[in-house]
Coordinates of C-alpha atoms (C1' of nucleotides) in Angstrom, one line a residue:
Chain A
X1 CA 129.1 81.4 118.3
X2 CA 130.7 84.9 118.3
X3 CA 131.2 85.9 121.9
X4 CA 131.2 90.1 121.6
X5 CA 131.9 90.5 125.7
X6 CA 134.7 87.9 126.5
X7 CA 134.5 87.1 130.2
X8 CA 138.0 86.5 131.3
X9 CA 138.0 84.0 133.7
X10 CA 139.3 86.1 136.6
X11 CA 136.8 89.0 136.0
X12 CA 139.1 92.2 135.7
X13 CA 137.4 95.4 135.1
X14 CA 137.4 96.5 131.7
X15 CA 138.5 100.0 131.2
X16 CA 138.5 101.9 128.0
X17 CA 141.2 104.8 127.2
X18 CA 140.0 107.3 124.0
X19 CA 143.4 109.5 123.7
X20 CA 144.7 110.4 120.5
X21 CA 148.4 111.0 122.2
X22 CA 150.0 107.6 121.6
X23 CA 152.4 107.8 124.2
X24 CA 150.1 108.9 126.6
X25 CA 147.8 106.1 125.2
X26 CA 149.9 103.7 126.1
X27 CA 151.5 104.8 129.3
X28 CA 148.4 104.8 130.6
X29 CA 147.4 101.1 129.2
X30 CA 150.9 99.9 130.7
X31 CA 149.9 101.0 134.3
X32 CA 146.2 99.8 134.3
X33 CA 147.2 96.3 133.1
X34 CA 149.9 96.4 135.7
X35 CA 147.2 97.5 138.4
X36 CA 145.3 94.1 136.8
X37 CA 142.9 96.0 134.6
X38 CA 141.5 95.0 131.2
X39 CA 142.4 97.6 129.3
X40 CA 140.6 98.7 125.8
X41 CA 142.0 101.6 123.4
X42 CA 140.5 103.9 121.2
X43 CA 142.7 106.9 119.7
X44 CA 139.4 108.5 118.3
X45 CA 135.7 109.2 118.9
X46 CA 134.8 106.4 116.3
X47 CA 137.3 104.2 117.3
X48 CA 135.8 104.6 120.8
X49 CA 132.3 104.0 119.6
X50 CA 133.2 101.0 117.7
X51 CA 134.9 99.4 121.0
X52 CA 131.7 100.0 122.7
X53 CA 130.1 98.0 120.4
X54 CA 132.1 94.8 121.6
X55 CA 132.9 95.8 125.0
X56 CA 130.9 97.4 127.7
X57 CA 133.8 98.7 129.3
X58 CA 133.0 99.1 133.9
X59 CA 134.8 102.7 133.3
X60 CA 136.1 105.0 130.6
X61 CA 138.5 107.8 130.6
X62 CA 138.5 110.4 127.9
X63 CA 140.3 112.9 126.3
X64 CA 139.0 116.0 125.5
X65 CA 140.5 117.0 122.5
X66 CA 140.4 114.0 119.8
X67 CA 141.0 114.4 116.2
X68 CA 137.1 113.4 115.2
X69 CA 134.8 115.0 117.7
X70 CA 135.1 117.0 121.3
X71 CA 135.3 114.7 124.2
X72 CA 132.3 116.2 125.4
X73 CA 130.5 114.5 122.4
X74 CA 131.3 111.5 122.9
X75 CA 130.0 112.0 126.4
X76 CA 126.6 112.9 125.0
X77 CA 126.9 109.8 122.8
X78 CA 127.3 107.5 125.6
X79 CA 125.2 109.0 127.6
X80 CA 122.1 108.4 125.0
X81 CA 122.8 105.2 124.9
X82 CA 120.3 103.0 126.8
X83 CA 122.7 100.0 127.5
X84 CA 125.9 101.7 128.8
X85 CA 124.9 105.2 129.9
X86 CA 125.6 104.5 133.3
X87 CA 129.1 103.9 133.0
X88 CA 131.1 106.2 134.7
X89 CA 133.7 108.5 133.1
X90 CA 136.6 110.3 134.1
X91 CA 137.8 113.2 131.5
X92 CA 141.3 113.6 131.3
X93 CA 142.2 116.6 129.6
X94 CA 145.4 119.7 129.5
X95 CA 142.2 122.4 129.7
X96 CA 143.2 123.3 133.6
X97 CA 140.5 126.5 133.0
X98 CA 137.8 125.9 135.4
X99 CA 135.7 126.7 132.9
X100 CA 135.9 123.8 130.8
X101 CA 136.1 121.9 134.1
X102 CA 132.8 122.8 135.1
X103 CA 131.6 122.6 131.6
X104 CA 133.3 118.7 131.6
X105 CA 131.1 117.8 135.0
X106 CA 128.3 119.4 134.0
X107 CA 128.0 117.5 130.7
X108 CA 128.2 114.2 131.8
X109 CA 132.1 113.5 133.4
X110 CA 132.0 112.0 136.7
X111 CA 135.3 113.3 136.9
X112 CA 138.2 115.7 135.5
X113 CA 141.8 115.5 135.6
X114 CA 143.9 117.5 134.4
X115 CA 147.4 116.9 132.3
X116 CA 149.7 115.9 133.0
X117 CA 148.0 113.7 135.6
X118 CA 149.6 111.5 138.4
X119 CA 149.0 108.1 137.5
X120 CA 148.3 107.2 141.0
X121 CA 145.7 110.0 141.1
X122 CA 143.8 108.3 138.4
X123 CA 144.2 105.1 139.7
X124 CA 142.8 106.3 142.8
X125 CA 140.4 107.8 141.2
X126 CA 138.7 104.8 138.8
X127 CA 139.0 102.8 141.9
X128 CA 137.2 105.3 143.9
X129 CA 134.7 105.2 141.0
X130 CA 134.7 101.5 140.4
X131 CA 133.9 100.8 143.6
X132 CA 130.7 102.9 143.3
X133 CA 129.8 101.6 140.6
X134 CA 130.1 98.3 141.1
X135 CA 128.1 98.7 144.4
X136 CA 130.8 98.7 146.5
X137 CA 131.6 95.1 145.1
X138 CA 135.0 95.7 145.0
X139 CA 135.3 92.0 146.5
X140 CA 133.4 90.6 143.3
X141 CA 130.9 89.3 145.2
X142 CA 127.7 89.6 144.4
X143 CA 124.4 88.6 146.7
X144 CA 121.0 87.9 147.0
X145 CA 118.5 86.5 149.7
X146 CA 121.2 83.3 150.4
X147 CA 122.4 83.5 146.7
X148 CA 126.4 84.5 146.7
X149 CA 128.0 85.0 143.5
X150 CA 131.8 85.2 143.4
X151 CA 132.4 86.6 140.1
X152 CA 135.9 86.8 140.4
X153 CA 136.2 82.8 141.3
X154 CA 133.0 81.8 139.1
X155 CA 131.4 80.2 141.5
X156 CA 127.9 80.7 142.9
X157 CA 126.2 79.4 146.4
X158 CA 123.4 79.0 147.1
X159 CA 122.9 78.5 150.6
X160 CA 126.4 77.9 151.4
X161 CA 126.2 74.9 148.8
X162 CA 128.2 74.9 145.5
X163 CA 126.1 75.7 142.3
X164 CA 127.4 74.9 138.9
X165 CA 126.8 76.7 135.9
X166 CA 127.5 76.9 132.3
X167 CA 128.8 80.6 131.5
X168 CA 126.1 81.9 130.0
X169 CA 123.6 80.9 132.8
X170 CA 126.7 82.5 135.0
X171 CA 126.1 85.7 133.4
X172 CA 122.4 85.7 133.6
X173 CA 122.5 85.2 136.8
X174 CA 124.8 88.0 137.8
X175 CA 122.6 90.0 135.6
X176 CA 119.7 89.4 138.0
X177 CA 122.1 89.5 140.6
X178 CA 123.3 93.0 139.7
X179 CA 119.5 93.9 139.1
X180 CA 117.2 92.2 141.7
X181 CA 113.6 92.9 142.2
X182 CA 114.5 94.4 138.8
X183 CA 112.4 93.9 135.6
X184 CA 114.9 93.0 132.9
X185 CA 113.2 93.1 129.2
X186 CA 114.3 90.5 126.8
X187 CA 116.3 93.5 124.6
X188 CA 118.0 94.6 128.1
X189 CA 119.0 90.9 128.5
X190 CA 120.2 90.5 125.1
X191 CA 122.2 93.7 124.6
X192 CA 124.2 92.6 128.4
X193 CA 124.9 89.2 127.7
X194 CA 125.4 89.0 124.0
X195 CA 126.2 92.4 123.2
X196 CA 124.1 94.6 120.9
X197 CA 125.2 93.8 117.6
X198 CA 124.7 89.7 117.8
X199 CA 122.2 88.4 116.4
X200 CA 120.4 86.1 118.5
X201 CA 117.2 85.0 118.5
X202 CA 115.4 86.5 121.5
X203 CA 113.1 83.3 122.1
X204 CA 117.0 81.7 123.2
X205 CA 116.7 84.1 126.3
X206 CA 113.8 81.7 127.3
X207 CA 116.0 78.8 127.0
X208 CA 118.7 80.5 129.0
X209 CA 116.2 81.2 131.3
X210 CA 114.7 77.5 131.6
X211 CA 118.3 76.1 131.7
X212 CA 119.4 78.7 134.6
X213 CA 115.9 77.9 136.9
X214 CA 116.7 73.9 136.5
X215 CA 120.0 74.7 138.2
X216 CA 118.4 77.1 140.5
X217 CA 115.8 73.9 141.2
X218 CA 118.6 72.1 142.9
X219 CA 118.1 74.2 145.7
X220 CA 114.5 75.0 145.5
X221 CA 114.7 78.6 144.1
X222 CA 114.0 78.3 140.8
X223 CA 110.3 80.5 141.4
X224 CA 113.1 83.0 142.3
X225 CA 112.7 84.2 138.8
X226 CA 109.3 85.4 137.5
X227 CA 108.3 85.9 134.0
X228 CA 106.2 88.9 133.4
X229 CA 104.3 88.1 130.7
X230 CA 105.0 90.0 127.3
X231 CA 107.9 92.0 129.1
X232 CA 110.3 90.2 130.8
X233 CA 112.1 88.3 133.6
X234 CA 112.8 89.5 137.2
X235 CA 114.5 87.9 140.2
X236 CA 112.5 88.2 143.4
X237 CA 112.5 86.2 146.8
Chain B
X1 CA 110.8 107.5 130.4
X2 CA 112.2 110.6 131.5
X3 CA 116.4 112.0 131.8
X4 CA 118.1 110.5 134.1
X5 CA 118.9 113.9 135.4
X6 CA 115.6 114.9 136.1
X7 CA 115.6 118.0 138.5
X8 CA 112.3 118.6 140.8
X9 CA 112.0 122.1 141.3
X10 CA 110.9 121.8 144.9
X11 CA 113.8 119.1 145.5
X12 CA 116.7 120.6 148.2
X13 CA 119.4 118.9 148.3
X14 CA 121.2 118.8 152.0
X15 CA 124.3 118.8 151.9
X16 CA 126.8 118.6 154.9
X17 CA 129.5 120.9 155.3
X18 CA 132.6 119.4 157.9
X19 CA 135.2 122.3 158.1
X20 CA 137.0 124.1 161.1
X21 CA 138.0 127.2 159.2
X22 CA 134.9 129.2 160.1
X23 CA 136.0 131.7 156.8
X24 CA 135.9 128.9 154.6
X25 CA 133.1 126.8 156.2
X26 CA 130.6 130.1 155.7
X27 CA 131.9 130.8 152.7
X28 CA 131.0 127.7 151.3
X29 CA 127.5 127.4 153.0
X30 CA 126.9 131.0 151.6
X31 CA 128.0 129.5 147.8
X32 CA 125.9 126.4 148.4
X33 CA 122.5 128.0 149.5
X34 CA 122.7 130.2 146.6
X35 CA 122.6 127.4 144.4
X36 CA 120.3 126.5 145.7
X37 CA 121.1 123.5 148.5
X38 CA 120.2 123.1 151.8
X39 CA 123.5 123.4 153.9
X40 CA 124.5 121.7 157.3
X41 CA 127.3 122.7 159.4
X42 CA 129.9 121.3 161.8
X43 CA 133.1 122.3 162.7
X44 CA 134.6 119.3 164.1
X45 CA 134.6 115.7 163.6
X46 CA 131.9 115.1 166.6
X47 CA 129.9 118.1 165.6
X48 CA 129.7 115.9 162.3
X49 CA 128.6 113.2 163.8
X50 CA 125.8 114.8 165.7
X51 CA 124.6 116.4 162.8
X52 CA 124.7 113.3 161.1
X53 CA 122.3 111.7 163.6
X54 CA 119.6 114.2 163.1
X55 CA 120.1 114.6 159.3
X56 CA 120.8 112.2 156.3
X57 CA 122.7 114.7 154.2
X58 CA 122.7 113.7 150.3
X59 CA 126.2 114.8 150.0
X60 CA 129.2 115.8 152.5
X61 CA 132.1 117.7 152.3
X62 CA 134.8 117.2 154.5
X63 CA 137.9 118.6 155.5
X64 CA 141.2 116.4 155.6
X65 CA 142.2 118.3 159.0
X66 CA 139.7 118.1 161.9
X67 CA 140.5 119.6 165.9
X68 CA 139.2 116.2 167.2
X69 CA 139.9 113.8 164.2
X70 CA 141.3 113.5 161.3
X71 CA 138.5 113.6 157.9
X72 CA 139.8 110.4 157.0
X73 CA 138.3 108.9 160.7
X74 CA 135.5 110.5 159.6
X75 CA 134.8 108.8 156.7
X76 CA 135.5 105.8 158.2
X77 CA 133.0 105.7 160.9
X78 CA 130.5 107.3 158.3
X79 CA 131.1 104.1 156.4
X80 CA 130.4 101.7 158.5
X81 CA 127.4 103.2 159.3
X82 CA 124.4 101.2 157.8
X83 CA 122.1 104.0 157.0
X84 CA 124.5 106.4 155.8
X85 CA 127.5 104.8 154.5
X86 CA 126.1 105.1 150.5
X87 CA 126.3 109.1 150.7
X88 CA 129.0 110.9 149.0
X89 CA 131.8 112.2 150.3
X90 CA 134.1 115.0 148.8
X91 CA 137.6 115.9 150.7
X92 CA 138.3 119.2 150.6
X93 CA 141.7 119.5 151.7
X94 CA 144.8 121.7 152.1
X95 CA 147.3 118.6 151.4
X96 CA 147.8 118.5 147.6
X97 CA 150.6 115.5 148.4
X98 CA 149.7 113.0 145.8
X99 CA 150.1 110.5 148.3
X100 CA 147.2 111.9 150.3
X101 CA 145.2 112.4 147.2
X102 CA 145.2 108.5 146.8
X103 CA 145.0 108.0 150.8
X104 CA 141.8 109.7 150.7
X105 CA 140.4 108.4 147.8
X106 CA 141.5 104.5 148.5
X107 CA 140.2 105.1 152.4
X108 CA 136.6 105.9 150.8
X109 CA 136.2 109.4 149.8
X110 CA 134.7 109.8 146.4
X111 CA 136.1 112.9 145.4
X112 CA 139.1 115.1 146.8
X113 CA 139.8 118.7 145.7
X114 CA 142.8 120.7 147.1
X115 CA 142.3 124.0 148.4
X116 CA 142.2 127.0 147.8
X117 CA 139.6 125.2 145.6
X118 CA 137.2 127.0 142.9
X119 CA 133.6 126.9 144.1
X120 CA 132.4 127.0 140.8
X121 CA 134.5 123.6 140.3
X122 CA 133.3 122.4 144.0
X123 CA 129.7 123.3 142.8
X124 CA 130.3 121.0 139.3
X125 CA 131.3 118.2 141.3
X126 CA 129.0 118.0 144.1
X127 CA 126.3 118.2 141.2
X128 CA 127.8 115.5 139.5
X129 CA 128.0 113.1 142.4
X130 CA 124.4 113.9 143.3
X131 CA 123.2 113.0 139.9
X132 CA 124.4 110.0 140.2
X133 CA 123.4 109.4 143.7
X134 CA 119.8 110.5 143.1
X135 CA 119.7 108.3 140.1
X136 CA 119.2 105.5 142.4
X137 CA 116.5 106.9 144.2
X138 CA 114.9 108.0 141.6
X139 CA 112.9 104.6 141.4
X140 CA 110.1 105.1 139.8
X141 CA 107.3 104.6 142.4
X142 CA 103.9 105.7 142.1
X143 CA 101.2 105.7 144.9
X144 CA 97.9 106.6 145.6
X145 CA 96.5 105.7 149.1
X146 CA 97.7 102.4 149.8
X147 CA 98.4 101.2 146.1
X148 CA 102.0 101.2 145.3
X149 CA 103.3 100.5 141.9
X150 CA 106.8 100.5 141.3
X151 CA 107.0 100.4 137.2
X152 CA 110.6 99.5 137.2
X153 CA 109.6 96.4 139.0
X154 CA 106.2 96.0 137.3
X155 CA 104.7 95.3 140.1
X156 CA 102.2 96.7 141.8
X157 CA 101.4 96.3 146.1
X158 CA 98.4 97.0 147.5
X159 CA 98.1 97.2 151.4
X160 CA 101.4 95.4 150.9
X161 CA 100.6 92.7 149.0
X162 CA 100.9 91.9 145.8
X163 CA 98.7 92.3 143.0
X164 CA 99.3 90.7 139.5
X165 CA 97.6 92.4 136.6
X166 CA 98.1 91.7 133.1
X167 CA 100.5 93.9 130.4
X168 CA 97.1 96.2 129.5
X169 CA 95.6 96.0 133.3
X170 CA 99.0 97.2 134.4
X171 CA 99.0 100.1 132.2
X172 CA 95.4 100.6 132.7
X173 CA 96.3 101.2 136.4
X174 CA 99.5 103.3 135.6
X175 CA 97.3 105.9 134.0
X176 CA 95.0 106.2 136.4
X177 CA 98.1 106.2 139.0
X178 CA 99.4 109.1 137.5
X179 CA 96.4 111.0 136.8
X180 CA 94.6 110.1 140.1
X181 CA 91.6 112.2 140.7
X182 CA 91.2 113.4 137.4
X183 CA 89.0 112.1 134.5
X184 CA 90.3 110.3 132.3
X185 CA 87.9 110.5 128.8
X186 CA 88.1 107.1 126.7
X187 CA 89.8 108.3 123.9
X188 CA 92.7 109.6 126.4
X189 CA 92.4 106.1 127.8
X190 CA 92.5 104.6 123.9
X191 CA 95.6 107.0 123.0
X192 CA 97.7 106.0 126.2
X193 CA 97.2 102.5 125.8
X194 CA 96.8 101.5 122.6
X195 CA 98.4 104.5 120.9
X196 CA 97.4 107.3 118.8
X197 CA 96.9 105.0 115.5
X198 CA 94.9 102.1 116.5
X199 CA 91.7 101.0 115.8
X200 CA 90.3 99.5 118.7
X201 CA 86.8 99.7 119.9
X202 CA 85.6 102.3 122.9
X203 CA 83.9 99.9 124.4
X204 CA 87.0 97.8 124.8
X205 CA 88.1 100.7 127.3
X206 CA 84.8 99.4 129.1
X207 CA 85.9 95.4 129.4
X208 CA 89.4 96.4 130.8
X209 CA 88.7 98.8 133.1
X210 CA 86.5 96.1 134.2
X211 CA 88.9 93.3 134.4
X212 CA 91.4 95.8 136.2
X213 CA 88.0 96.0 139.0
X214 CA 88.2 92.6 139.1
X215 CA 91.5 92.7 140.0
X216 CA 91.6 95.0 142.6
X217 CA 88.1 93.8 144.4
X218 CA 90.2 91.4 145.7
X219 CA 91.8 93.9 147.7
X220 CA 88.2 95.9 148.2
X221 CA 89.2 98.9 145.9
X222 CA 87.7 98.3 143.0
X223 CA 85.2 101.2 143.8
X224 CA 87.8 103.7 143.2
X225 CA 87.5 103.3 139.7
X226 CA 84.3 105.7 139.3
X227 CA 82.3 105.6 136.1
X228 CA 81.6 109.2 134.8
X229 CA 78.7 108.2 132.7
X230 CA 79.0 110.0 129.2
X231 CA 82.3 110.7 129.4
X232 CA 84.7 108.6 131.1
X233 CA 86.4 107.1 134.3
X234 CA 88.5 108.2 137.2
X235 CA 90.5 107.0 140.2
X236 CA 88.8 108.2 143.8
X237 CA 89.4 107.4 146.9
Chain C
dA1 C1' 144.7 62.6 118.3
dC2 C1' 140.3 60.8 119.8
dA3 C1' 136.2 60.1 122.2
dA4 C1' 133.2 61.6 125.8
dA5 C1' 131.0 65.3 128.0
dC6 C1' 129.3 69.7 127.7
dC7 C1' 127.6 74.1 125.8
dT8 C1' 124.9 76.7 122.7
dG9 C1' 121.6 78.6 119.6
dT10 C1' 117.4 77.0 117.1
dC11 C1' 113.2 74.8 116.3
dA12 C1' 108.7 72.7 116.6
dT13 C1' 105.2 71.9 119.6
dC14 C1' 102.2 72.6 123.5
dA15 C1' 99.8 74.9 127.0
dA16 C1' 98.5 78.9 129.2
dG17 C1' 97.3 83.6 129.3
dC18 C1' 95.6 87.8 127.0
dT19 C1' 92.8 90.5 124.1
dG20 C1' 89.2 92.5 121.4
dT21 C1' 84.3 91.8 120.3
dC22 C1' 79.7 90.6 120.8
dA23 C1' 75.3 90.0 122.6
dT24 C1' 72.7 90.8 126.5
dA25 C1' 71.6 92.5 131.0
dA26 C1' 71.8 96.7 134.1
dT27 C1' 71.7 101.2 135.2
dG28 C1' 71.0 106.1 134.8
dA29 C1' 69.0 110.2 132.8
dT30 C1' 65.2 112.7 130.9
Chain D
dA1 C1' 58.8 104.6 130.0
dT2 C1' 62.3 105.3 126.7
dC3 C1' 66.7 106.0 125.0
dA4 C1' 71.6 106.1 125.9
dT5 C1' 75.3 104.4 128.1
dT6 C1' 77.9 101.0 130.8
dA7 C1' 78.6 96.4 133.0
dT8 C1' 79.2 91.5 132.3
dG9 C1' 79.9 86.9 130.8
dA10 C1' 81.3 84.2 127.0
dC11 C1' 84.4 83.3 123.3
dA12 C1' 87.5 82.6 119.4
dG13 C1' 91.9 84.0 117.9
dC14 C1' 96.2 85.3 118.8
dT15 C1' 100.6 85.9 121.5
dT16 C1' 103.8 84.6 124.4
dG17 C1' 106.4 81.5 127.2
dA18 C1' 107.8 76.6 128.5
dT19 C1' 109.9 72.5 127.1
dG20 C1' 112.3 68.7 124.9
dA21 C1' 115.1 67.5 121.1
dC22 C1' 119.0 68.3 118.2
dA23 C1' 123.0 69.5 115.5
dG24 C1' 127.3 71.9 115.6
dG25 C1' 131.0 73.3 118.1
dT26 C1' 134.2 73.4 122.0
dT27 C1' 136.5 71.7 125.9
dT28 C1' 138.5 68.0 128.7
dG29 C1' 140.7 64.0 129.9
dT30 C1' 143.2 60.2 128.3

DNA sequence: ACAAACCTGTCATCAAGCTGTCATAATGAT
DNA sequence: ATCATTATGACAGCTTGATGACAGGTTTGT
C-alpha cells in the first residue's frame, strides 16, 4: 500500500513553508521542528502544489514573491481546492506597504507578517491559528456524545472504556469525529484518508466502514454511523 | 454550492469595540460603520462585559490597556464564557514588545496589531477573521414552517423529528424548499433533478412528488404540496 | 530469522432500496 | 358527458451497500 498522509505516531501538526530564500527556508524549518512541528518545504509554487498532493499540511505559510507565481496565486489555488481550502494561511512577506497587506487578507491570507519577522511572532501566530482551526483542540482530543479520541496518544474511549483500532479505522473515526452530524461523501472520505492521488477503490470505504462499526459494536454504538444511501456516511447519536 | 465567502447584502456584522481612548475608540466606530458594520462600544473592561451580556458581537477589538483590567483579563473571562468564547478577538495595542505580541496571542487573542495601526489593515483583518468565523455558520439550513432541512447533513426535521427520504425525494423537497410558494412547472422540476439532458418521462415528476407525499403524510403535511393542474406543483402552507 | 498475528485492499455475492414506466382509476374543466 | 390531466398501485430492472473470504504485506514477539 502507498500511504500518501503518514500519521506519525505522536500527531504533530504538519506545517508547510513555500519560500524561495533558502536560508530563510530553513531557519524557519529549524525553529518549527524545534517547537515539535512537522515541517514540509516547498521553494516554489509547484513545488508547493506538488507537497499538497501528499500532505494536507494543518497550516501553511507563504511567501509572496516566489520565482513561479505570486503568492497570492497560490492562495487562489488552494483556495479552489475542495479538500484543503480551509486550511489556514499566514503570508509572510518584505511588502510592509499596507497596500499589499490589505490586498494579502483580502485574497485569502488569514494572516500577514512582515520581513524580517520575529520567529516567536509567528509561532504565536500559527498557534493562535492552529488552535482555531483545530477547534480549539490544541489538547488533541477529540469528542463526541461519550466518544473521546486522543489523537495525540491514539487511543479512543468510548465511554470511559478502551477502544482499539487498526489506523485506518483510527482515522475514519477522527474524520467523523472532526465532522459529526456531518455528511461525508465517499470522494470526501477518500481524498482525507488516502490522499487524492491514490487509487483506491471506493467500494473499500464500505469495508472500512463495516470494520470501524464492528469495533464501534463493542460498545453498542455502531448505529452511530448512518449510511445515506447513494451519498455517503454520517456520524450521528 | 456557493463561495465560501458569500456576503448577504442585508447581513451587519456587530462588531465590539473595547478601548478607553475616546479619540481612537470613535475613530474606529466612525471607520467601522462606514464599512459598513454595526459597532458596539465600551470603554472599560466592565463596560465590555455589560455590553457583552446584551449583545453577541461577531468580532471584538480590544485594547491591551483597560482603567479596570487589563485586555488580556478580558479575554480570559470572555473565554470561559460558554456562549461567547468562539468569537474573535483582535488586540489592538500600544505594546509592540514582541514578548507581549506572543503574550496576547498564546493567552487567546486571535489577532494583535500595534498602534498607531492602519484602519485600512484593521478593516482587512477583521474581514478576514469574519470570513472565517461566518463560514461555520453559514450551515446550510433551509426552512419553511416547521420543515427544516439541513443539506450538509442530509437530513431533513419536521416538527423536530426526523424524516428519511430517498436521494430523488430529498432533492425533490430541496427544490420546493428553496422555491416555497412558487410554482414549480415540470420541466423546471425535470431540469433540477434530473438535469438538462435526460430523458425521463413527465409523468415520472408525478410518481415522485407523490412518493415525497407519502413521506411527509406521516407528519400531516403532505397537502402543502399543491397540484396546479396544467401546469405544475407548489409548496403552500 | 521465523512464525504468528494483524492489517489492508479487492472481490464476489447477497439483500435491500430506489427508480422509471405502465396501466388504470380519479379528478377537474368545459 | 367528454376529454385532459393527475393520482396510484404494481413491477421489473438496476444501483448501491453489507458481508465474508482471501491473498499479500507488515509488524511483533520470541
Amino acid at each position: 500500500m502507498t500511504t500518501l498522509i503518514e500519521e506519525p505516531a505522536e500527531m504533530h501538526n504538519n506545517i508547510l513553508i513555500v519560500e524561495d530564500d533558502m536560508a530563510i527556508r530553513e531557519m524557519m524549518a529549524f525553529s518549527l521542528r524545534r517547537e515539535g512541528f512537522d515541517t514540509f518545504k516547498a521553494a516554489s509554487g509547484h513545488e508547493a502544489l506538488d507537497q499538497l498532493n501528499r500532505v494536507h499540511p494543518d497550516l501553511i505559510v507563504i511567501d509572496w514573491g516566489l520565482p513561479d507565481m505570486s503568492g497570492i496565486d497560490l492562495i487562489d489555488m488552494i483556495r479552489r481546492d475542495k479538500v484543503i481550502k480551509e486550511v489556514p494561511i499566514i503570508m509572510l512577506t518584505a511588502r510592509a506597504e499596507e497596500a499589499d497587506k490589505v490586498k494579502g487578507l483580502e485574497r485569502g491570507a488569514d494572516d500577514y507578517l512582515t520581513k524580517p519577522a520575529s520567529m516567536l511572532e509567528l509561532m504565536a501566530r500559527i498557534r493562535a491559528h492552529l488552535r482555531r482551526s483545530r477547534g480549539f483542540e490544541l489538547t488533541h482530543k477529540l469528542e463526541y456524545q461519550g466518544i473521546v479520541m486522543d489523537a495525540e496518544a491514539h487511543e479512543v474511549l468510548i465511554d470511559g472504556k478502551s477502544l482499539s483500532l487498526s489506523l485506518t479505522e483510527f482515522k475514519l473515526l477522527k474524520l467523523f469525529l472532526q465532522n459529526p452530524n456531518k455528511l461525508l461523501g465517499r470522494e470526501h472520505i477518500l481524498n482525507h484518508i488516502w490522499g487524492r492521488n491514490t487509487f483506491v477503490e471506493d467500494r473499500t470505504v464500505d469495508v472500512h466502514i463495516l470494520r470501524l462499526r464492528k469495533a464501534l459494536k463493542k460498545h453498542g454504538k455502531d448505529k452511530w454511523i448512518q449510511t445515506v444511501r447513494g451519498v455517503g456516511y454520517k456520524l450521528t447519536s
